[in-house]
XYZ file of C-alpha atoms in Angstrom:
628
model
C -25.022 16.397 -68.915
C -27.178 19.215 -67.639
C -30.680 17.450 -67.650
C -29.053 14.699 -65.741
C -27.094 16.986 -63.577
C -30.970 17.639 -62.875
C -31.705 14.256 -61.505
C -32.122 13.604 -57.955
C -30.271 10.181 -58.313
C -27.099 13.255 -59.673
C -28.314 15.174 -56.383
C -27.381 12.330 -54.837
C -24.614 10.921 -55.930
C -23.209 14.752 -55.161
C -24.069 14.668 -51.620
C -23.267 11.011 -50.971
C -19.379 12.590 -52.601
C -19.237 15.634 -50.265
C -20.210 13.145 -47.285
C -17.681 10.738 -48.293
C -14.788 14.019 -48.370
C -16.086 15.198 -44.981
C -15.447 11.780 -42.910
C -12.484 11.769 -44.645
C -11.152 14.391 -43.067
C -11.995 14.149 -39.267
C -11.662 9.874 -39.614
C -9.664 9.634 -36.639
C -13.116 11.240 -34.858
C -15.284 8.687 -36.500
C -13.830 6.558 -36.051
C -13.517 7.068 -32.293
C -17.280 7.445 -32.533
C -18.457 4.287 -30.004
C -15.369 3.367 -28.907
C -13.926 4.903 -25.154
C -10.581 5.634 -25.519
C -10.120 6.664 -21.225
C -7.837 4.534 -19.595
C -10.621 4.360 -16.872
C -13.570 5.538 -15.426
C -13.798 5.636 -11.797
C -18.300 6.570 -10.791
C -18.707 7.945 -14.515
C -15.358 10.071 -14.004
C -12.900 9.112 -16.925
C -9.629 9.083 -16.878
C -7.507 10.079 -19.776
C -5.290 7.847 -21.406
C -2.600 11.481 -21.631
C -2.406 11.715 -17.359
C -2.293 7.564 -17.472
C 1.082 8.109 -19.743
C 2.610 11.398 -17.688
C 1.660 8.605 -14.089
C 3.583 6.074 -15.829
C 7.107 8.218 -17.411
C 6.910 10.104 -13.929
C 7.365 6.425 -12.485
C 9.887 5.408 -14.473
C 12.028 9.058 -14.837
C 11.508 8.142 -10.751
C 12.677 4.243 -10.417
C 15.685 5.522 -12.795
C 17.127 8.464 -10.630
C 17.066 6.215 -8.189
C 18.677 3.255 -9.718
C 20.994 5.773 -10.801
C 20.324 4.641 -14.738
C 21.068 0.972 -14.553
C 17.947 -0.350 -15.704
C 16.493 -0.449 -18.923
C 12.495 -1.036 -18.177
C 11.534 -4.367 -20.877
C 7.446 -5.030 -21.327
C 6.588 -6.707 -18.952
C 8.638 -3.668 -15.863
C 6.297 -1.438 -18.329
C 3.173 -3.041 -17.528
C 3.586 -3.225 -14.022
C 4.887 0.451 -14.180
C 1.905 1.099 -16.662
C -0.851 -0.605 -14.227
C 0.801 0.789 -11.027
C 0.147 4.142 -12.153
C -3.555 3.638 -13.439
C -4.085 2.526 -10.192
C -2.774 4.938 -8.691
C -3.985 7.364 -10.763
C -8.223 5.588 -9.319
C -7.336 5.253 -5.904
C -6.313 9.268 -5.621
C -9.230 9.872 -8.156
C -12.037 7.490 -5.772
C -10.246 9.282 -2.350
C -11.255 12.576 -3.893
C -14.655 11.637 -5.211
C -14.833 10.801 -1.326
C -14.194 14.453 -0.564
C -16.492 16.150 -2.038
C -18.300 13.865 -1.341
C -18.306 15.030 1.835
C -17.003 18.818 1.407
C -13.970 18.599 2.332
C -11.571 21.727 0.365
C -8.703 22.197 0.557
C -7.970 26.792 0.000
C -5.108 27.634 -2.023
C -3.679 29.875 1.250
C -3.151 26.317 2.223
C -1.826 24.950 -0.310
C 0.353 28.774 -0.692
C 1.198 27.976 2.740
C 2.479 23.849 2.522
C 4.575 24.487 -0.616
C 6.065 27.833 0.751
C 7.301 25.579 3.589
C 8.990 22.064 0.788
C 12.233 22.217 1.800
C 13.968 21.683 -1.493
C 11.394 25.045 -2.758
C 13.900 26.468 -0.215
C 16.973 29.623 -1.454
C 20.436 30.091 0.172
C 18.350 32.713 2.349
C 15.767 29.904 3.755
C 13.197 31.139 2.044
C 10.953 30.100 -0.963
C 13.045 29.858 -4.250
C 10.898 30.289 -7.615
C 14.193 29.058 -9.077
C 14.454 25.593 -7.265
C 10.688 25.694 -7.823
C 10.995 25.285 -11.099
C 13.810 22.483 -11.407
C 11.487 20.309 -9.983
C 8.976 20.917 -11.868
C 11.545 20.550 -15.275
C 13.240 17.455 -13.024
C 9.573 16.525 -12.604
C 8.210 17.207 -16.364
C 5.582 18.474 -14.407
C 3.561 22.507 -15.234
C 3.010 24.516 -12.216
C -0.440 24.041 -12.102
C -0.521 20.109 -13.097
C 1.100 19.595 -9.690
C -0.746 22.487 -7.704
C -3.494 20.158 -9.265
C -1.874 17.239 -7.101
C -0.612 18.929 -4.741
C -4.603 20.153 -3.817
C -5.532 16.207 -4.169
C -3.834 14.617 -2.134
C -3.899 17.418 0.632
C -7.075 16.829 0.523
C -6.628 12.598 0.477
C -4.638 12.789 3.664
C -8.280 14.811 5.869
C -9.877 11.979 4.565
C -6.777 9.322 5.557
C -5.540 10.437 9.135
C -9.133 11.050 10.693
C -8.899 6.793 9.173
C -5.381 7.067 10.603
C -5.692 9.340 14.116
C -7.181 5.692 15.626
C -4.350 3.892 15.441
C -3.418 3.190 18.834
C -1.829 0.396 20.240
C -1.916 -0.218 24.683
C 1.432 -0.724 26.302
C -0.750 -3.647 27.688
C -0.869 -5.464 24.419
C 3.023 -3.886 23.441
C 4.129 -5.203 26.320
C 3.072 -8.559 25.849
C 4.637 -8.890 22.814
C 7.936 -7.757 23.556
C 8.295 -9.587 25.590
C 7.183 -12.336 23.452
C 9.659 -11.449 20.789
C 13.147 -11.091 23.764
C 11.899 -14.089 25.290
C 15.230 -17.160 25.978
C 15.260 -20.547 25.729
C 18.462 -22.905 26.886
C 16.706 -26.545 24.987
C 19.316 -29.981 24.754
C 19.749 -31.577 21.142
C 20.383 -34.960 19.631
C 20.578 -35.820 16.264
C 20.707 -39.050 14.160
C 21.719 -37.853 10.452
C 20.572 -40.698 7.898
C 24.548 -41.250 7.779
C 25.497 -42.389 10.513
C 23.105 -44.960 10.811
C 24.391 -49.232 10.126
C 25.034 -50.648 6.368
C 20.590 -52.555 5.947
C 21.086 -55.849 4.379
C 20.936 -57.007 0.606
C 17.145 -56.522 -1.037
C 15.302 -59.141 -2.018
C 13.951 -59.416 -5.407
C 10.822 -59.003 -3.671
C 11.514 -56.445 -1.257
C 12.815 -54.498 -4.986
C 9.641 -55.354 -6.536
C 7.333 -54.234 -4.160
C 9.271 -50.737 -3.157
C 9.203 -49.812 -6.961
C 5.835 -50.430 -7.029
C 5.485 -48.382 -3.940
C 6.606 -45.716 -4.873
C 5.716 -45.815 -8.432
C 5.516 -41.088 -8.397
C 9.101 -42.027 -8.244
C 10.336 -43.938 -10.998
C 7.205 -43.421 -13.578
C 7.381 -40.991 -16.436
C 6.249 -37.692 -16.230
C 3.542 -36.812 -17.927
C 4.029 -35.656 -21.510
C 0.778 -33.775 -23.505
C 1.013 -32.796 -27.328
C 0.177 -29.685 -27.245
C 0.415 -26.885 -30.402
C 0.779 -23.101 -29.420
C 0.743 -20.152 -31.992
C 2.295 -17.050 -29.918
C 3.054 -12.989 -30.104
C 5.049 -10.533 -29.024
C 6.861 -7.462 -30.200
C 10.617 -8.864 -30.354
C 8.967 -10.972 -33.076
C 7.094 -7.775 -34.595
C 9.746 -6.107 -34.451
C 12.253 -7.265 -37.852
C 8.637 -6.960 -39.725
C 8.437 -2.727 -38.730
C 9.903 -0.314 -40.768
C 11.273 3.013 -39.488
C 11.958 5.611 -41.359
C 14.885 8.221 -40.927
C 12.375 10.815 -40.660
C 10.764 9.154 -37.800
C 14.159 8.153 -36.248
C 15.672 12.108 -36.377
C 12.462 13.238 -35.398
C 12.060 11.687 -32.642
C 16.277 12.459 -31.863
C 15.262 16.238 -31.989
C 12.169 15.154 -29.542
C 14.662 13.464 -26.923
C 17.948 15.066 -27.540
C 18.632 15.502 -23.519
C 18.628 11.721 -23.305
C 20.825 11.231 -26.066
C 24.241 12.004 -24.027
C 25.562 12.273 -20.505
C 24.787 14.984 -17.797
C 26.865 16.965 -16.718
C 29.502 15.520 -13.685
C 31.260 16.741 -10.030
C 32.907 15.746 -7.724
C 31.334 17.416 -4.523
C 32.935 17.603 -1.472
C 30.463 18.645 1.840
C 31.067 19.718 4.596
C 28.043 20.336 7.562
C 28.283 22.184 10.886
C 25.316 22.964 13.004
C 25.899 26.743 12.203
C 27.085 29.710 10.194
C 29.579 31.166 11.572
C 31.197 28.039 11.272
C 30.568 27.432 8.367
C 32.527 30.471 7.134
C 35.566 29.576 9.132
C 35.181 26.382 7.581
C 35.078 28.191 4.106
C 37.576 29.775 4.482
C 40.024 27.429 6.295
C 39.190 25.507 2.446
C 39.666 28.352 0.853
C 43.636 28.344 1.612
C 46.122 27.298 -0.265
C 47.166 24.128 0.520
C 44.274 23.245 2.421
C 43.522 19.198 1.902
C 40.220 17.817 2.668
C 41.241 15.608 5.677
C 42.132 19.052 7.567
C 38.816 20.669 6.457
C 36.866 17.403 7.894
C 39.261 18.121 11.751
C 38.016 21.712 11.692
C 34.510 20.095 11.139
C 34.375 17.663 13.442
C 35.561 19.778 15.847
C 33.113 22.464 15.267
C 30.401 19.829 16.211
C 29.910 18.630 12.100
C 31.014 16.313 9.711
C 33.106 16.447 6.422
C 32.209 13.860 3.393
C 32.291 12.729 0.090
C 29.350 13.597 -2.357
C 31.674 12.052 -5.109
C 30.944 12.258 -8.368
C 27.030 13.127 -9.190
C 24.958 14.950 -11.806
C 23.429 17.894 -10.643
C 20.070 16.134 -10.228
C 21.703 13.159 -8.066
C 22.598 15.953 -5.371
C 21.161 15.597 -2.162
C 18.745 19.325 -2.091
C 18.437 21.206 -4.598
C 19.751 24.254 -3.086
C 22.448 22.688 -2.704
C 22.328 21.203 -6.726
C 22.338 25.145 -7.427
C 25.646 26.001 -5.212
C 27.855 23.488 -6.956
C 27.236 23.869 -9.907
C 27.340 27.559 -9.505
C 31.115 26.760 -9.096
C 34.123 26.067 -10.755
C 37.209 23.145 -10.621
C 38.450 24.332 -6.981
C 36.064 26.562 -5.859
C 34.100 26.208 -2.560
C 30.643 28.624 -2.172
C 29.828 30.510 0.546
C 27.334 28.679 3.431
C 24.573 26.856 2.299
C 21.077 27.128 4.428
C 19.292 23.356 4.476
C 16.938 21.812 6.705
C 19.912 19.973 8.181
C 21.942 22.773 9.173
C 25.608 24.641 6.849
C 26.944 23.252 3.969
C 29.888 24.621 2.275
C 30.833 22.521 -0.999
C 33.741 22.168 -2.944
C 34.165 21.513 -6.570
C 37.014 19.025 -7.177
C 36.944 17.747 -11.572
C 33.832 18.671 -13.422
C 32.658 15.965 -16.491
C 31.501 17.458 -18.887
C 28.541 17.463 -20.561
C 27.805 15.381 -24.416
C 24.954 14.551 -26.221
C 25.431 11.847 -27.934
C 25.941 13.117 -32.382
C 22.632 10.731 -34.355
C 25.193 7.988 -36.192
C 25.943 6.988 -32.552
C 21.777 6.273 -30.987
C 20.235 6.352 -34.761
C 20.546 1.858 -34.116
C 19.175 2.594 -30.633
C 16.584 5.114 -31.257
C 15.563 2.415 -34.650
C 14.703 -0.507 -31.552
C 12.601 1.984 -29.381
C 10.498 2.801 -32.480
C 9.603 -0.527 -33.210
C 9.348 -1.487 -30.319
C 6.429 0.931 -29.809
C 5.211 0.629 -33.155
C 4.737 -3.284 -32.170
C 3.671 -3.183 -29.306
C -0.085 -1.348 -30.697
C 0.300 -3.770 -33.862
C 0.882 -7.116 -31.724
C -2.455 -5.651 -29.234
C -4.156 -4.870 -33.359
C -3.215 -8.498 -34.265
C -3.990 -10.048 -30.769
C -8.046 -9.152 -31.434
C -7.875 -10.857 -35.084
C -6.569 -13.779 -33.984
C -9.162 -13.976 -30.924
C -11.636 -13.459 -33.695
C -10.392 -16.140 -36.523
C -10.042 -18.873 -33.293
C -12.828 -17.953 -31.993
C -14.663 -18.036 -35.023
C -13.513 -22.102 -34.897
C -9.565 -22.192 -36.137
C -7.187 -24.414 -34.928
C -4.031 -22.046 -33.504
C -2.160 -24.029 -36.104
C -4.204 -22.514 -38.365
C -4.706 -19.587 -36.234
C -0.322 -18.476 -36.956
C -0.041 -19.389 -39.773
C -2.760 -17.044 -40.831
C -1.541 -14.150 -39.096
C 2.006 -15.062 -39.149
C 2.514 -16.087 -35.319
C 4.753 -18.736 -33.392
C 4.382 -21.652 -34.456
C 5.441 -24.095 -32.515
C 4.293 -29.061 -32.152
C 5.182 -31.041 -29.562
C 5.702 -33.906 -26.778
C 5.644 -32.068 -23.748
C 7.197 -32.595 -20.184
C 6.157 -29.641 -17.231
C 9.674 -29.723 -17.466
C 9.986 -28.053 -21.608
C 11.466 -32.039 -22.122
C 10.883 -33.957 -24.419
C 10.948 -37.595 -24.266
C 14.420 -38.512 -24.936
C 15.520 -35.849 -22.194
C 15.967 -33.327 -24.984
C 15.315 -29.496 -24.115
C 11.681 -28.126 -26.742
C 12.154 -25.026 -28.178
C 9.153 -23.131 -27.417
C 8.543 -19.316 -29.684
C 8.361 -17.979 -26.626
C 10.999 -15.207 -24.492
C 13.183 -17.295 -22.014
C 12.447 -15.513 -19.139
C 8.916 -16.078 -19.493
C 9.360 -19.785 -20.522
C 8.303 -21.031 -16.828
C 5.627 -18.703 -17.007
C 4.471 -20.507 -20.405
C 4.878 -24.438 -18.998
C 2.350 -23.197 -16.610
C 0.046 -22.124 -18.805
C 0.373 -24.822 -20.809
C 0.132 -27.787 -18.384
C -3.567 -25.668 -16.578
C -4.998 -26.089 -19.482
C -7.377 -29.129 -20.209
C -7.430 -30.928 -22.940
C -10.185 -30.469 -26.002
C -11.080 -26.877 -24.801
C -11.373 -24.355 -27.503
C -7.981 -22.264 -27.936
C -7.937 -18.572 -26.202
C -5.274 -16.317 -27.438
C -4.798 -15.307 -23.992
C -2.057 -13.051 -22.377
C 1.168 -13.349 -20.062
C 4.762 -13.022 -19.590
C 5.421 -14.328 -22.622
C 2.931 -11.984 -24.531
C -0.468 -13.500 -26.473
C -0.259 -17.149 -26.429
C -2.760 -19.457 -27.712
C -2.575 -23.732 -26.377
C -4.006 -26.112 -27.525
C -4.086 -29.714 -25.596
C -3.881 -32.998 -28.063
C -3.090 -35.568 -25.992
C -2.431 -35.894 -22.055
C -0.162 -38.538 -21.700
C -0.134 -39.633 -18.319
C 2.716 -41.033 -16.191
C 4.044 -44.972 -16.338
C 5.750 -47.126 -14.335
C 9.427 -47.457 -15.886
C 10.508 -51.778 -15.508
C 12.476 -52.374 -13.241
C 15.384 -53.720 -15.195
C 15.742 -49.711 -16.857
C 15.957 -48.447 -13.103
C 16.956 -51.230 -11.190
C 20.340 -48.926 -10.479
C 18.474 -45.868 -8.657
C 14.996 -48.586 -6.979
C 17.998 -50.142 -4.899
C 20.035 -47.077 -3.637
C 16.383 -45.464 -2.878
C 16.497 -49.066 -1.012
C 19.213 -48.270 1.172
C 18.680 -44.798 1.326
C 14.515 -45.300 3.283
C 16.437 -48.470 5.442
C 19.219 -45.741 6.531
C 16.609 -43.253 7.054
C 14.069 -45.899 9.930
C 16.269 -46.916 10.845
C 17.613 -43.618 12.514
C 13.358 -42.451 13.451
C 13.195 -45.580 15.011
C 16.194 -43.869 17.203
C 14.742 -41.267 17.808
C 11.150 -41.987 18.342
C 12.739 -44.673 21.094
C 14.795 -41.251 22.971
C 11.993 -39.498 22.557
C 9.251 -41.995 24.631
C 12.362 -42.538 26.934
C 11.939 -37.966 27.235
C 8.358 -37.509 27.787
C 8.947 -41.040 30.284
C 10.494 -38.576 32.405
C 13.527 -40.039 32.076
C 16.672 -37.760 31.546
C 18.635 -36.867 28.156
C 21.708 -37.946 29.101
C 20.766 -41.197 30.591
C 18.450 -41.667 27.124
C 21.317 -40.164 24.774
C 23.171 -42.804 26.710
C 22.079 -45.851 25.679
C 21.569 -45.756 21.853
C 24.902 -43.997 22.330
C 24.518 -40.350 20.696
C 26.044 -37.213 21.875
C 24.073 -34.757 23.266
C 24.846 -30.887 22.489
C 22.996 -28.415 25.571
C 22.635 -24.985 22.952
C 21.544 -21.510 24.266
C 20.021 -19.267 25.802
C 18.540 -17.713 22.435
C 16.235 -16.309 21.242
C 13.151 -15.998 18.423
C 15.409 -15.275 15.512
C 17.538 -17.079 13.376
C 20.922 -16.076 12.245
C 23.023 -13.127 14.475
C 24.959 -16.378 15.894
C 22.024 -18.230 16.753
C 23.304 -21.769 17.679
C 19.440 -23.291 16.780
C 19.325 -24.871 13.473
C 16.176 -22.661 11.084
C 13.910 -25.154 10.931
C 13.769 -25.835 14.711
C 13.420 -22.631 16.687
C 9.736 -22.701 15.575
C 8.752 -26.951 18.079
C 11.334 -25.136 20.628
C 9.868 -22.336 21.255
C 6.204 -24.084 21.215
C 7.164 -26.363 23.864
C 7.292 -26.289 27.918
C 10.004 -27.322 30.316
C 11.288 -30.055 30.269
C 8.956 -31.154 27.108
C 10.671 -32.888 24.132
C 10.024 -33.223 20.248
C 11.651 -34.619 17.866
C 12.119 -33.068 14.348
C 12.552 -34.563 10.435
C 15.134 -32.664 8.829
C 16.509 -32.918 5.184
C 20.017 -35.175 6.179
C 18.784 -36.180 10.592
C 16.114 -36.955 12.501
C 17.123 -34.282 15.438
C 15.132 -33.996 19.291
C 15.107 -31.959 20.610
C 14.372 -31.042 25.121
C 13.302 -27.502 26.363
C 15.814 -26.956 30.053
C 14.314 -24.114 30.507
C 12.925 -20.178 29.726
C 14.472 -17.054 30.432
C 11.765 -14.634 30.405
C 12.260 -10.594 28.657
C 13.382 -8.349 30.975
C 11.682 -5.080 30.618
C 12.092 -3.095 32.877
C 15.487 -2.837 30.972
C 13.397 -2.209 27.768
C 11.787 0.872 28.009
C 12.983 2.413 25.399
C 12.088 -0.614 23.148
C 8.986 -1.265 24.283
C 8.469 2.795 23.048
C 10.342 1.575 19.387
C 7.675 -1.119 19.048
C 5.144 0.388 20.633
C 5.349 3.638 17.245
C 6.170 0.673 15.167
C 2.892 -1.059 15.194
C 0.388 1.733 15.667
C 2.125 3.517 12.703
C 1.387 -0.312 10.951
C -2.301 -0.464 12.746
C -2.146 3.089 10.620
C -1.242 2.241 7.197
C -3.925 -1.547 7.549
C -6.737 0.959 8.144
C -5.613 3.694 5.250
C -5.347 0.616 3.039
C -8.769 -0.953 4.467
C -10.847 2.392 3.899
C -9.298 2.499 0.484
C -10.526 -0.197 -0.502
C -13.567 -0.309 0.577
C -14.115 3.024 -1.448
C -12.088 1.328 -3.946
C -15.321 -1.067 -3.836
C -18.170 0.880 -3.267
C -16.720 2.897 -6.485
C -17.833 2.275 -10.472
C -14.255 0.636 -10.866
C -13.517 -0.129 -15.222
C -10.424 0.030 -16.315
C -9.772 -0.280 -20.077
C -6.541 -2.296 -20.019
C -6.266 -1.853 -24.335
C -5.416 1.627 -23.516
C -3.506 0.719 -20.326
C -1.263 -1.263 -22.968
C -1.121 1.552 -25.232
C 0.582 3.306 -22.757
C 3.097 0.286 -21.768
C 4.138 0.660 -24.450
C 4.640 3.969 -25.733
C 6.865 4.593 -22.582
């Protein structure tokens, strides 16, 4: 052995073993060599997955707070939120790079002054409160340095967007023309000819019925059917095969203990008055034994303010951090000292207190297991989808790929409504919410095209169209009743159409509406004056408003409605009185300027994004969406 150990073969073997153990220790790093793990790149600058995941988490938390906890994001919503978060980060990078290119900077003093001016960070004395600032950071899962970096980037972006938005202005003459157009009112005469009021037509002959059947083949034909095979894969289907250990559940519970329970809730009443002196008087009155809320409400109103119950709220549901700190520092039945905010002086009283509680692990074990299984299934689904795509690219059929990779699979003859030739609904291996989208994808696929494992609302799906069965005219004997009813309805419709056309011709020839309508024995209804907006008591039917506002005075038109023909003649136009609408004119100018500024900013951002080299990694986006 000593003699063999000195050979070059043995030395090479030892070197190979040493390299193997070294690679084993840094396996993750070796696997990622040459593999981009960033979620996006903007002009060569990487946006790391961790940053995008934090942005996605913050957005989900914001939505949850806005909906007061009544929000359970499904995979589709998570993907949409993740994509939105990534796109926001891309726009931020694009604007940041443009600011750097233009030499725009934000000094530390400017950032500090801006933070100190934020009303939510002020304490009871009206000055910057470190406690309120720290609470904001905790509520939004931010570090101080991270928040200041976001703020600095936002301020630099505001300088860019502010310069673009500053050019948005609306001339008074333009706004006046638009306001006059909006406020114009009209009066019109209306005659409506219902199909149901037409006389009963003569029964159709066999020849008429046969000709009507053939001329309306689309109404009396079978739908297009397709002979298809589909294979699907999604996280929900894979969850059953995902194993989650007890240790994993315990670790997840320990890391997210605050999510498994109900926060403390307090019944809070608030009085808001304009001065500190009035607030102290209200607080003094509220502390007197036997004082009820109506008495406080009256006192606040007399002081020029108001009093309102805020209901049962958590700390994060309070409108301002300063108010939350004051309310949650009181005992049940306690009344706060006056608290100043940008809205005035507040006095708070706490009613009942519902303590917070944390659910034990046993109560949320199944929920945690499902969450972890869903996260792992999403990751595994993406990896397996890549393997399925490779299998299909190698020439395998959809059935073979489904069998090899344990996919959901279905073969069927199906129409665009998802039904079989016998009218029964065809079961498809997709979630119910994604069924309509899956059917659209099936009928968009081409016969004979190589199947691809495409991603959508259904997860991943491959479609193989084996045969397309075109629509076929159903024999008359099988649909005689339907054809007869359609023939009669069409005859009624044509009768009223001819009457409406004759009435319109008479009006255009100069005859008065009342006289022309009396000849055909139908009443006239005069409506107006009415505006352009439907609803809200507008007497003119919604579908007639646009045609009426295109007519000149005494002009007439005919409009087909679902169950009638309407003939309308414009009687008069009432111009808007702009002299009495100065306030409305100013509001319209501000609204138009705001809209124009938003459009300019959006176009500017789109131009910057188009100029930048933006590359988004959909695989990492999917991982972020699945890890929430």
